[in-house]
Amino acid sequence: MKSDLLKYKHYFIAIAALLVGLYITDPLWISYNELTQTKVLNSVRANKLSTLLTQQTQLQQQLEHAKKLSENITPYMFNKTTESDFKLKAQQAVEQVLKQANCNLERVEWQGKVQLTPSLEQWLLTIRFNGAPLCLVTATKAIELLKPTVRFKEYTYNGRSFTGNPTENINADVDLIMWNNTHTSPEQKEQEQP
């Protein structure tokens, strides 16, 4: 029996070496590589942080400049903290324009919003109205001049047959984009109150 074991001792040594390699050396090598990668990533992060800390004053100046610029654009956005207040104010503005242009409003439909930043929303409003050609021209121009800003995304004007008669009826389907700043400062709230 001892001679049989000696006969296969090279096989046992090879199997032992494979087991050591498989269960000890290979996991240690993988762990070493992971630790090396972690060390490299941590050094990159440390370099970025040190760069940011050295540029802290410059970044603070840029932040102050951006805050001043954002104050300049607030008159061009609706500044309502609730969705219902925003929708009411925006819809009233559009309806007032159509009424002044002698257009007949048929449908108003809110399509939804896109959250641009934590406090800035972009809304899509679809309206359908009809009236004489002068109504369409007047309403289109008045909507473009609204403040807070309202922009056309898409529009379609159509009629049964247009012969150039100024009293003919033309239909309009319009998609409007508008922006709402849900975070208003106390000064903005005071300005909005009647």
PDB file of N, CA, C and O in Angstrom, residues 29 37 44 49 72 88 92 99 104 124 126 141 145 153 166 170 172 176 180:
ATOM      1  N   TRP A  29      -5.096  36.757  -5.267  1.00  0.00           N
ATOM      2  CA  TRP A  29      -4.727  37.572  -6.427  1.00  0.00           C
ATOM      3  C   TRP A  29      -5.893  38.485  -6.835  1.00  0.00           C
ATOM      4  O   TRP A  29      -5.698  39.668  -7.120  1.00  0.00           O
ATOM      5  N   GLN A  37      -7.207  48.527  -7.549  1.00  0.00           N
ATOM      6  CA  GLN A  37      -8.148  49.395  -8.248  1.00  0.00           C
ATOM      7  C   GLN A  37      -8.806  50.383  -7.296  1.00  0.00           C
ATOM      8  O   GLN A  37      -8.979  51.551  -7.614  1.00  0.00           O
ATOM      9  N   VAL A  44      -7.664  59.123  -7.195  1.00  0.00           N
ATOM     10  CA  VAL A  44      -8.292  60.034  -8.158  1.00  0.00           C
ATOM     11  C   VAL A  44      -9.312  60.919  -7.452  1.00  0.00           C
ATOM     12  O   VAL A  44      -9.372  62.129  -7.685  1.00  0.00           O
ATOM     13  N   LEU A  49     -10.974  66.133  -5.063  1.00  0.00           N
ATOM     14  CA  LEU A  49     -11.376  66.909  -3.891  1.00  0.00           C
ATOM     15  C   LEU A  49     -10.375  68.012  -3.573  1.00  0.00           C
ATOM     16  O   LEU A  49     -10.766  69.133  -3.246  1.00  0.00           O
ATOM     17  N   ASN A  72     -32.679  87.202 -12.559  1.00  0.00           N
ATOM     18  CA  ASN A  72     -33.057  87.959 -13.746  1.00  0.00           C
ATOM     19  C   ASN A  72     -34.094  87.229 -14.595  1.00  0.00           C
ATOM     20  O   ASN A  72     -34.847  87.876 -15.324  1.00  0.00           O
ATOM     21  N   LEU A  88     -53.970  77.330 -12.879  1.00  0.00           N
ATOM     22  CA  LEU A  88     -55.011  78.349 -12.908  1.00  0.00           C
ATOM     23  C   LEU A  88     -54.487  79.648 -13.506  1.00  0.00           C
ATOM     24  O   LEU A  88     -55.112  80.225 -14.409  1.00  0.00           O
ATOM     25  N   GLN A  92     -55.609  81.042 -17.172  1.00  0.00           N
ATOM     26  CA  GLN A  92     -56.290  82.340 -17.213  1.00  0.00           C
ATOM     27  C   GLN A  92     -55.591  83.288 -18.186  1.00  0.00           C
ATOM     28  O   GLN A  92     -56.249  84.016 -18.931  1.00  0.00           O
ATOM     29  N   LYS A  99     -59.724  85.598 -25.533  1.00  0.00           N
ATOM     30  CA  LYS A  99     -60.935  86.409 -25.401  1.00  0.00           C
ATOM     31  C   LYS A  99     -60.719  87.787 -26.017  1.00  0.00           C
ATOM     32  O   LYS A  99     -61.586  88.295 -26.745  1.00  0.00           O
ATOM     33  N   ASN A 104     -62.796  81.764 -30.256  1.00  0.00           N
ATOM     34  CA  ASN A 104     -63.654  80.853 -29.503  1.00  0.00           C
ATOM     35  C   ASN A 104     -62.816  79.677 -29.008  1.00  0.00           C
ATOM     36  O   ASN A 104     -62.332  78.884 -29.804  1.00  0.00           O
ATOM     37  N   LEU A 124     -46.604  71.426 -20.611  1.00  0.00           N
ATOM     38  CA  LEU A 124     -47.131  71.441 -21.975  1.00  0.00           C
ATOM     39  C   LEU A 124     -48.644  71.571 -21.889  1.00  0.00           C
ATOM     40  O   LEU A 124     -49.306  70.778 -21.223  1.00  0.00           O
ATOM     41  N   THR A 126     -52.121  72.020 -24.312  1.00  0.00           N
ATOM     42  CA  THR A 126     -52.698  71.927 -25.651  1.00  0.00           C
ATOM     43  C   THR A 126     -54.033  72.665 -25.638  1.00  0.00           C
ATOM     44  O   THR A 126     -54.869  72.418 -24.769  1.00  0.00           O
ATOM     45  N   LYS A 141     -49.776  86.331 -31.882  1.00  0.00           N
ATOM     46  CA  LYS A 141     -48.832  87.386 -31.500  1.00  0.00           C
ATOM     47  C   LYS A 141     -48.928  87.686 -30.001  1.00  0.00           C
ATOM     48  O   LYS A 141     -47.908  87.859 -29.330  1.00  0.00           O
ATOM     49  N   LEU A 145     -46.113  87.272 -26.830  1.00  0.00           N
ATOM     50  CA  LEU A 145     -45.697  88.415 -26.016  1.00  0.00           C
ATOM     51  C   LEU A 145     -46.058  88.281 -24.543  1.00  0.00           C
ATOM     52  O   LEU A 145     -45.772  89.184 -23.763  1.00  0.00           O
ATOM     53  N   LYS A 153     -44.794  75.163 -29.114  1.00  0.00           N
ATOM     54  CA  LYS A 153     -44.057  73.946 -29.432  1.00  0.00           C
ATOM     55  C   LYS A 153     -44.476  73.463 -30.818  1.00  0.00           C
ATOM     56  O   LYS A 153     -43.642  73.223 -31.673  1.00  0.00           O
ATOM     57  N   PRO A 166     -62.236  87.561 -44.895  1.00  0.00           N
ATOM     58  CA  PRO A 166     -61.809  87.849 -43.521  1.00  0.00           C
ATOM     59  C   PRO A 166     -62.777  87.343 -42.454  1.00  0.00           C
ATOM     60  O   PRO A 166     -62.445  87.343 -41.280  1.00  0.00           O
ATOM     61  N   ILE A 170     -61.400  79.629 -39.083  1.00  0.00           N
ATOM     62  CA  ILE A 170     -60.197  78.802 -39.139  1.00  0.00           C
ATOM     63  C   ILE A 170     -60.013  78.170 -37.769  1.00  0.00           C
ATOM     64  O   ILE A 170     -60.184  78.816 -36.735  1.00  0.00           O
ATOM     65  N   ALA A 172     -57.585  76.133 -34.929  1.00  0.00           N
ATOM     66  CA  ALA A 172     -56.183  76.099 -34.512  1.00  0.00           C
ATOM     67  C   ALA A 172     -56.008  75.062 -33.406  1.00  0.00           C
ATOM     68  O   ALA A 172     -56.776  75.037 -32.446  1.00  0.00           O
ATOM     69  N   LEU A 176     -48.472  74.582 -26.293  1.00  0.00           N
ATOM     70  CA  LEU A 176     -47.720  75.667 -25.673  1.00  0.00           C
ATOM     71  C   LEU A 176     -46.823  75.124 -24.568  1.00  0.00           C
ATOM     72  O   LEU A 176     -47.214  74.223 -23.827  1.00  0.00           O
ATOM     73  N   ASN A 180     -42.521  76.805 -14.754  1.00  0.00           N
ATOM     74  CA  ASN A 180     -42.946  77.192 -13.414  1.00  0.00           C
ATOM     75  C   ASN A 180     -41.816  76.960 -12.428  1.00  0.00           C
ATOM     76  O   ASN A 180     -41.245  75.881 -12.364  1.00  0.00           O
TER      77      ASN A 180
END
